[in-house]
Coordinates of C-alpha atoms in Angstrom, one line a residue:
M1 CA 25.8 14.1 0.7
K2 CA 23.1 11.5 0.8
E3 CA 19.3 12.5 1.5
Y4 CA 16.8 10.5 3.6
L5 CA 13.1 10.5 3.6
I6 CA 12.3 10.6 7.5
N7 CA 9.0 11.3 9.7
P8 CA 9.3 12.8 13.2
K9 CA 5.6 11.1 14.0
N10 CA 6.6 7.7 12.9
P11 CA 7.1 5.3 16.3
N12 CA 10.8 4.9 15.7
A13 CA 11.6 8.7 15.0
F14 CA 13.8 8.7 18.3
T15 CA 16.0 6.0 17.6
S16 CA 19.7 5.9 16.9
E17 CA 19.1 4.5 13.1
V18 CA 17.0 7.4 12.4
M19 CA 18.8 10.1 14.2
H20 CA 21.8 9.2 12.1
K21 CA 20.0 10.0 8.9
V22 CA 18.7 13.0 10.4
V23 CA 22.2 13.9 11.1
L24 CA 23.8 13.4 7.8
N25 CA 20.5 15.5 6.4
G26 CA 21.8 18.4 8.0
I27 CA 25.3 18.6 8.0
D28 CA 27.6 19.4 5.1
F29 CA 30.6 17.6 5.9
E30 CA 31.5 13.8 6.1
L31 CA 30.8 11.8 9.3
P32 CA 32.5 8.6 9.2
Y33 CA 30.4 5.9 11.2
E34 CA 33.1 5.0 13.7
I35 CA 32.8 8.7 14.9
W36 CA 29.2 8.8 14.6
D37 CA 28.9 5.5 16.5
A38 CA 31.0 6.9 19.5
I39 CA 28.8 10.4 19.1
D40 CA 25.8 7.9 19.3
D41 CA 26.6 6.3 22.8
A42 CA 27.8 9.6 24.0
F43 CA 24.6 11.2 23.4
G44 CA 22.5 8.1 24.7
Y45 CA 24.3 8.6 27.9
Y46 CA 24.2 12.1 28.2
W47 CA 20.0 11.9 27.4
N48 CA 19.3 8.9 29.3
V49 CA 22.0 9.3 32.4
E50 CA 22.9 13.0 32.7
V51 CA 19.6 14.5 31.7
G52 CA 17.3 11.5 32.7
Y53 CA 13.5 11.3 32.3
G54 CA 11.9 14.5 32.7
G55 CA 15.1 16.5 32.7
W56 CA 15.8 19.5 30.4
P57 CA 18.7 19.1 27.9
D58 CA 20.8 22.3 26.8
L59 CA 23.3 22.8 23.7
N60 CA 26.3 23.6 25.9
S61 CA 25.8 20.5 28.3
A62 CA 25.4 17.9 25.7
V63 CA 28.4 19.7 23.4
S64 CA 30.6 19.4 26.5
S65 CA 29.5 15.8 27.5
I66 CA 30.1 14.2 24.0
S67 CA 33.2 16.0 23.5
N68 CA 34.3 14.6 27.1
W69 CA 33.3 11.0 25.9
L70 CA 35.2 11.4 22.5
Q71 CA 38.2 12.3 24.3
K72 CA 38.2 9.5 26.5
E73 CA 37.8 7.3 23.5
H74 CA 40.8 9.1 21.7
I75 CA 38.7 10.3 19.1
M76 CA 39.7 13.7 17.7
F77 CA 37.0 15.5 16.3
S78 CA 36.1 19.5 15.8
I79 CA 34.2 21.0 18.3
D80 CA 32.4 23.1 16.3
K81 CA 31.2 20.1 14.0
I82 CA 29.8 18.6 17.5
V83 CA 27.9 21.9 17.8
T84 CA 26.7 21.5 14.5
I85 CA 25.1 18.0 14.9
V86 CA 24.0 18.7 18.3
N87 CA 22.0 21.1 17.2
V88 CA 20.5 19.4 14.3
M89 CA 19.5 16.5 17.0
F90 CA 17.9 19.1 19.4
D91 CA 15.6 20.3 16.2
W92 CA 14.6 17.0 15.3
I93 CA 13.9 15.7 18.8
E94 CA 11.7 19.0 19.4
Q95 CA 9.5 17.6 16.3
V96 CA 9.5 14.2 17.8
P97 CA 5.9 13.7 20.2
G98 CA 6.6 13.0 23.6
A99 CA 10.4 13.4 23.3
I100 CA 10.7 16.2 25.7
L101 CA 8.1 16.1 28.4
D102 CA 6.0 19.9 29.4
D103 CA 6.9 21.4 32.4
D104 CA 3.3 20.3 33.9
V105 CA 4.0 16.6 33.4
V106 CA 4.3 14.5 36.5
V107 CA 7.9 13.0 36.6
I108 CA 8.2 9.5 37.3
P109 CA 11.4 8.1 39.0
H110 CA 13.3 5.7 36.6
S111 CA 16.2 3.5 36.7
Y112 CA 18.8 5.9 33.8
M113 CA 21.4 3.4 34.3
E114 CA 19.2 0.3 33.7
Q115 CA 17.8 2.2 30.4
E116 CA 21.3 2.9 29.2
K117 CA 22.4 -0.8 29.9
E118 CA 19.4 -2.0 27.7
R119 CA 20.4 0.6 25.0
Q120 CA 24.0 -0.7 24.8
E121 CA 23.0 -4.2 25.0
L122 CA 20.7 -3.6 21.9
K123 CA 23.2 -2.1 20.1
R124 CA 25.7 -5.2 20.7
L125 CA 22.8 -7.5 19.5
I126 CA 22.6 -5.6 16.3
K127 CA 26.0 -5.2 15.6
D128 CA 26.6 -9.3 16.4
Q129 CA 23.8 -9.9 13.8
D130 CA 25.4 -7.8 11.2
S131 CA 28.5 -9.6 11.4
N132 CA 27.4 -12.9 12.1
K133 CA 24.5 -12.9 9.8
P134 CA 25.3 -10.8 6.7
N135 CA 22.1 -12.3 4.8
T136 CA 19.7 -10.2 7.6
I137 CA 18.8 -6.7 8.5
T138 CA 18.7 -5.2 12.2
C139 CA 14.9 -5.4 12.0
S140 CA 15.3 -9.0 11.8
L141 CA 15.5 -9.1 15.7
F142 CA 11.4 -9.3 14.8
T143 CA 9.4 -12.1 13.3
P144 CA 9.6 -11.9 9.3
H145 CA 6.3 -11.1 7.6
F146 CA 4.5 -13.6 5.6
N147 CA 6.0 -13.8 2.1
D148 CA 5.8 -15.7 -1.1
A149 CA 8.1 -18.7 0.2
N150 CA 5.1 -19.5 2.8
T151 CA 2.8 -19.9 0.1
N152 CA 1.4 -23.3 -1.4
F153 CA -1.5 -22.5 -3.6
V154 CA -2.3 -20.2 -6.7
F155 CA -5.4 -18.7 -7.8
I156 CA -6.0 -17.3 -11.2
S157 CA -9.2 -15.3 -12.4
D158 CA -12.3 -17.3 -13.9
K159 CA -12.0 -14.3 -16.9
F160 CA -8.3 -15.6 -17.3
K161 CA -9.3 -18.6 -19.5
E162 CA -12.0 -16.3 -21.3
F163 CA -9.7 -13.7 -22.2
Y164 CA -6.9 -15.6 -22.9
P165 CA -7.9 -19.2 -23.6
S166 CA -4.5 -20.6 -25.3
T167 CA -2.5 -18.9 -22.6
Y168 CA -4.5 -20.3 -19.9
A169 CA -4.4 -23.8 -21.0
R170 CA -0.6 -23.4 -21.4
L171 CA -0.4 -22.1 -17.6
I172 CA -2.3 -24.6 -16.0
K173 CA -0.5 -27.4 -17.9
L174 CA 2.9 -25.8 -16.2
F175 CA 1.4 -25.6 -12.8
D176 CA 0.5 -29.2 -12.7
E177 CA 3.6 -30.1 -14.1
M178 CA 5.4 -28.3 -11.7
E179 CA 3.1 -29.5 -9.1
I180 CA 1.6 -26.5 -8.1
E181 CA -1.8 -26.5 -6.7
W182 CA -4.1 -24.0 -8.3
G183 CA -8.0 -22.7 -8.5
E184 CA -9.7 -20.4 -10.1
V185 CA -11.8 -17.6 -8.3
E186 CA -15.2 -17.3 -9.7
G187 CA -17.3 -13.8 -10.1
T188 CA -14.4 -11.8 -10.8
K189 CA -14.4 -8.9 -13.7
D190 CA -10.8 -8.9 -15.2
I191 CA -7.8 -11.1 -14.9
W192 CA -5.8 -8.9 -12.4
I193 CA -6.5 -11.0 -9.8
R194 CA -3.4 -9.5 -7.7
D195 CA -4.9 -6.0 -7.4
Y196 CA -8.1 -6.7 -6.0
M197 CA -7.7 -9.8 -3.6
P198 CA -6.7 -9.4 0.1
I199 CA -3.4 -9.3 1.4
Q200 CA -2.5 -12.5 3.3
I201 CA -0.4 -11.6 6.5
S202 CA -0.3 -14.6 8.4
D203 CA -1.6 -18.5 7.9
D204 CA -5.3 -17.3 8.4
R205 CA -5.2 -13.7 8.6
Y206 CA -5.9 -11.4 5.8
I207 CA -6.0 -7.6 5.1
V208 CA -8.9 -6.6 3.2
Y209 CA -8.8 -2.8 1.5
K210 CA -10.7 -0.8 -1.2
Y211 CA -10.1 -1.3 -4.8
N212 CA -11.2 1.5 -6.8
P213 CA -7.9 2.5 -8.9
D214 CA -7.6 6.1 -11.1
Y215 CA -6.8 3.8 -14.0
L216 CA -10.3 2.3 -14.1
K217 CA -12.1 5.6 -13.5
D218 CA -12.7 6.4 -17.3
I219 CA -14.2 3.0 -18.0
G220 CA -16.9 3.0 -14.9
K221 CA -17.5 -0.4 -13.0
K222 CA -17.4 -2.8 -16.1
Y223 CA -13.7 -3.8 -14.9
L224 CA -14.2 -3.2 -11.0
T225 CA -14.1 -6.4 -8.9
D226 CA -15.9 -6.5 -5.5
S227 CA -12.9 -8.1 -3.7
K228 CA -14.6 -7.9 -0.4
T229 CA -17.7 -10.0 -1.8
I230 CA -15.0 -12.3 -3.8
F231 CA -13.0 -13.3 -1.0
M232 CA -15.8 -14.1 1.5
G233 CA -16.9 -16.6 -1.4
V234 CA -13.3 -18.0 -1.4
L235 CA -11.8 -17.8 1.8
H236 CA -15.1 -17.1 4.2
H237 CA -13.6 -19.1 7.2
Y238 CA -10.4 -17.0 7.5
H239 CA -10.1 -13.9 9.6
W240 CA -9.8 -10.6 7.9
R241 CA -9.6 -6.8 8.5
D242 CA -10.9 -4.1 6.3
V243 CA -8.4 -1.2 6.6
K244 CA -10.7 1.3 4.5
I245 CA -7.7 2.2 2.6
T246 CA -7.9 2.7 -1.3
L247 CA -4.9 0.1 -2.7
D248 CA -4.1 -2.2 -5.5
G249 CA -2.3 -5.6 -3.8
G250 CA 0.1 -5.2 -6.8
N251 CA 1.6 -2.2 -4.9
V252 CA 2.4 -4.0 -2.1
V253 CA 5.6 -6.1 -2.2
T254 CA 6.6 -7.9 1.7
C255 CA 10.4 -7.6 2.2
A256 CA 11.8 -9.4 5.2
N257 CA 10.2 -7.1 7.8
H258 CA 9.4 -4.1 5.7
R259 CA 6.4 -3.8 3.1
I260 CA 7.2 -1.7 -0.2
L261 CA 4.6 0.7 -1.6
T262 CA 5.0 3.4 -4.0
D263 CA 4.1 6.7 -3.0
K264 CA 1.3 6.9 -5.2
V265 CA -0.8 5.4 -2.3
F266 CA -1.0 9.1 -1.2
R267 CA -2.4 10.4 -4.0
E268 CA -4.9 7.7 -4.4
N269 CA -6.3 8.4 -1.1
G270 CA -6.3 12.0 -1.5
K271 CA -3.2 12.6 0.7
A272 CA -0.3 15.1 0.4
L273 CA 2.7 13.1 -0.4
Y274 CA 4.1 11.8 2.7
D275 CA 1.1 13.2 4.6
P276 CA 2.7 11.8 8.2
D277 CA -0.6 10.7 9.9
F278 CA -1.4 9.1 6.8
W279 CA 1.9 7.4 6.8
I280 CA 1.4 6.3 10.3
Y281 CA -1.8 5.0 9.7
L282 CA -0.8 3.0 6.6
E283 CA 1.7 1.2 8.7
E284 CA -0.5 0.4 11.4
A285 CA -3.0 -0.9 8.9
L286 CA -0.1 -3.1 7.2
Y287 CA 1.4 -4.1 10.2
S288 CA 4.8 -3.2 9.0
D289 CA 7.2 -0.2 8.5
I290 CA 6.9 0.8 4.7
I291 CA 9.8 1.5 2.3
F292 CA 7.7 4.6 0.1
L293 CA 9.3 4.1 -3.7
P294 CA 9.1 7.3 -5.9
W295 CA 6.4 7.3 -8.6
H296 CA 5.6 9.6 -11.2
C297 CA 3.3 9.7 -14.3
D298 CA 3.0 13.2 -16.0
T299 CA 0.7 11.8 -18.5
S300 CA -0.7 8.4 -19.3
R301 CA -0.3 9.2 -23.2
E302 CA 3.9 9.2 -22.6
K303 CA 5.3 6.2 -24.2
N304 CA 6.2 3.6 -21.7
A305 CA 4.2 5.6 -18.7
D306 CA 3.6 4.0 -15.4
V307 CA -0.1 4.8 -14.8
Y308 CA -0.4 1.8 -12.4
G309 CA 2.1 2.6 -9.8
H310 CA 2.7 -0.9 -8.7
A311 CA 5.8 -1.8 -6.6
D312 CA 5.8 -5.1 -7.8
G313 CA 6.7 -4.1 -11.4
L314 CA 9.6 -2.7 -9.9
V315 CA 11.1 -4.9 -7.0
K316 CA 10.9 -8.3 -5.7
W317 CA 12.3 -9.5 -2.3
V318 CA 14.6 -12.4 -2.6
G319 CA 15.3 -13.3 1.0
G320 CA 17.6 -12.0 3.8
N321 CA 18.4 -8.4 3.0
R322 CA 18.5 -8.9 -0.6
I323 CA 16.2 -7.1 -3.4
L324 CA 16.0 -7.6 -7.2
M325 CA 15.0 -4.7 -8.8
S326 CA 13.9 -4.2 -12.6
N327 CA 15.6 -2.2 -15.7
H328 CA 13.7 0.9 -14.5
R329 CA 17.0 2.6 -15.0
D330 CA 16.4 2.0 -18.6
F331 CA 13.2 4.1 -18.5
Y332 CA 14.0 6.5 -15.8
P333 CA 17.7 6.6 -14.5
K334 CA 16.9 9.6 -12.0
E335 CA 14.1 7.8 -10.7
A336 CA 15.9 4.3 -10.6
D337 CA 18.2 6.5 -8.4
K338 CA 16.1 7.5 -5.7
I339 CA 14.7 3.7 -5.9
R340 CA 18.0 2.4 -5.3
R341 CA 18.9 4.9 -2.4
R342 CA 15.6 4.6 -0.6
L343 CA 16.2 0.4 -0.5
E344 CA 19.9 0.8 0.3
D345 CA 18.9 3.5 3.2
A346 CA 17.0 0.7 4.5
R347 CA 20.0 -1.7 4.6
L348 CA 18.9 -4.0 1.5
E349 CA 21.3 -5.0 -1.1
V350 CA 20.2 -4.1 -4.3
T351 CA 20.9 -5.8 -7.9
E352 CA 19.4 -4.3 -10.6
M353 CA 18.2 -6.6 -13.4
L354 CA 20.2 -4.8 -16.3
F355 CA 20.6 -6.3 -19.7
D356 CA 23.6 -6.4 -22.3
V357 CA 22.0 -6.8 -25.9
P358 CA 22.6 -5.3 -28.9
Y359 CA 18.8 -4.0 -29.2
P360 CA 17.1 -4.1 -26.1
N361 CA 12.9 -4.6 -26.0
K362 CA 11.5 -2.2 -23.9
D363 CA 8.1 -3.2 -24.7
F364 CA 8.7 -6.1 -22.8
N365 CA 12.0 -6.5 -20.7
W366 CA 10.8 -4.3 -17.8
A367 CA 8.3 -7.4 -17.0
Y368 CA 10.8 -10.0 -15.8
I369 CA 10.6 -8.9 -12.1
N370 CA 6.8 -9.5 -12.1
Y371 CA 7.5 -13.2 -11.8
L372 CA 5.4 -15.7 -9.6
Q373 CA 6.9 -17.8 -6.7
V374 CA 5.0 -20.3 -4.9
G375 CA 7.1 -22.1 -2.3
N376 CA 9.9 -23.0 -3.7
K377 CA 8.9 -22.8 -7.2
I378 CA 9.2 -20.2 -9.5
I379 CA 7.5 -19.0 -13.0
V380 CA 9.6 -16.1 -14.9
P381 CA 7.2 -14.5 -17.5
T382 CA 9.5 -14.7 -21.1
F383 CA 9.1 -13.2 -24.4
G384 CA 11.4 -14.9 -26.9
I385 CA 13.7 -12.1 -26.8
P386 CA 17.5 -12.0 -25.8
E387 CA 16.8 -10.6 -22.4
D388 CA 15.2 -14.0 -21.6
K389 CA 18.3 -15.7 -20.9
Q390 CA 19.9 -13.3 -18.8
A391 CA 16.8 -12.4 -16.7
L392 CA 16.3 -16.2 -15.9
K393 CA 20.0 -16.3 -14.8
Y394 CA 19.6 -13.6 -12.6
I395 CA 16.4 -14.6 -10.8
Q396 CA 17.8 -18.4 -10.6
E397 CA 20.9 -16.7 -8.8
A398 CA 19.0 -15.0 -6.5
N399 CA 16.8 -17.9 -5.6
P400 CA 19.3 -20.8 -5.5
D401 CA 17.0 -23.2 -3.6
C402 CA 14.2 -22.7 -5.9
V403 CA 13.0 -24.4 -9.2
V404 CA 12.6 -21.7 -12.2
R405 CA 10.8 -22.1 -15.2
G406 CA 10.4 -19.6 -18.1
F407 CA 6.6 -19.0 -19.4
R408 CA 6.0 -17.3 -22.5
M409 CA 3.3 -14.4 -22.3
R410 CA 3.6 -11.5 -24.8
H411 CA -0.2 -10.8 -25.0
I412 CA -0.7 -9.9 -21.5
A413 CA 2.4 -8.1 -20.9
R414 CA 1.4 -5.8 -23.8
N415 CA -1.7 -4.9 -21.4
G416 CA 1.0 -3.7 -18.5
G417 CA 1.1 -7.0 -16.7
A418 CA 2.5 -10.4 -16.1
L419 CA 2.5 -13.4 -14.0
H420 CA 2.3 -11.4 -10.7
C421 CA -0.3 -9.7 -11.7
I422 CA -2.4 -12.5 -13.0
T423 CA -2.3 -14.8 -9.8
W424 CA -2.7 -15.0 -6.2
N425 CA -0.5 -17.0 -4.1
I426 CA -1.6 -17.8 -0.7
K427 CA -1.3 -20.5 2.1
K428 CA -4.3 -22.9 2.4

């Protein structure tokens, strides 16, 4: 059985989709989706109509109501299994703030039938979307987030030409050839501009955060860029919000109606893993539901250890409900399984960039996922290795409407980053 990562304090904790995951977590038998769908309808009617606002549910009445509903739908299902499912649902509901009213709460009359009608209408709308638009996800009922396809300008650090002059010259030449507008940000302290510059959430709004990564603590402030001051110098006329969270921009991947982060963000902010209050605060701060990917770094001395914990080194959204994933499986197969499962639990279709070559080059082949997209133009890091051709094919097929070019960058990738890390693309 699958296991799902869920939080009763999330705003969507008392929804059909989340309840389905809760039930699957709590049972040890198979539950075909068509039977769950009928149970969901039956429980929705029981909760909203038979119990009603301010009413008090109980196990016997719920089981009886659901059993009668299934019989009317000509669905044969064990009463013992219904009891187990309802117990799981009730245990969950008791953890959801506000789901059950206290005895002293004033009850306001409510149109139960109207509420149930709206719930069923929403379910039909979601199903229609799923059948008619296979490249969209359920939450596409809402406005998609600002993403790379919306951008038209790219910044690089002024340190880039100082640290890597020949690579800098080749890159800006490629920008010009592809007619990508670009500029430099003055006053930076290292080339990894993605990690300290703000996150654009709309045409004129940005999120500013605290850039103070643990992997720089041993070297002091020599490479610690003051992102807020830099931002004010570059785009002072735009609206921005300081969310007071320690974060790296490279650990935020925008995906349709989600943002994807590794769970390192909890440790960086001194929180317990999946701390529910901090989870909610993160989602409010980033204006988004968040998919957390598992991250570990047992020791920074381990070969191929991921000390950075950046989601942009693992996944890339390529439109609709489609995700490209790096070849993380070649390094940590069990963690790759967890990452894939969490993405698929969010109804995302995952393609892993796995390479069929005689002698894989693990020093570089992890970095293709860290490519740059500006509008419909994509530049992919390449390394002069057999995997280059296959990586370009993966990315071109995932982005058929984009112009895709490769760019050789061995020296930079040896330091743990690639094209997405050294660029900051926005819409001006």
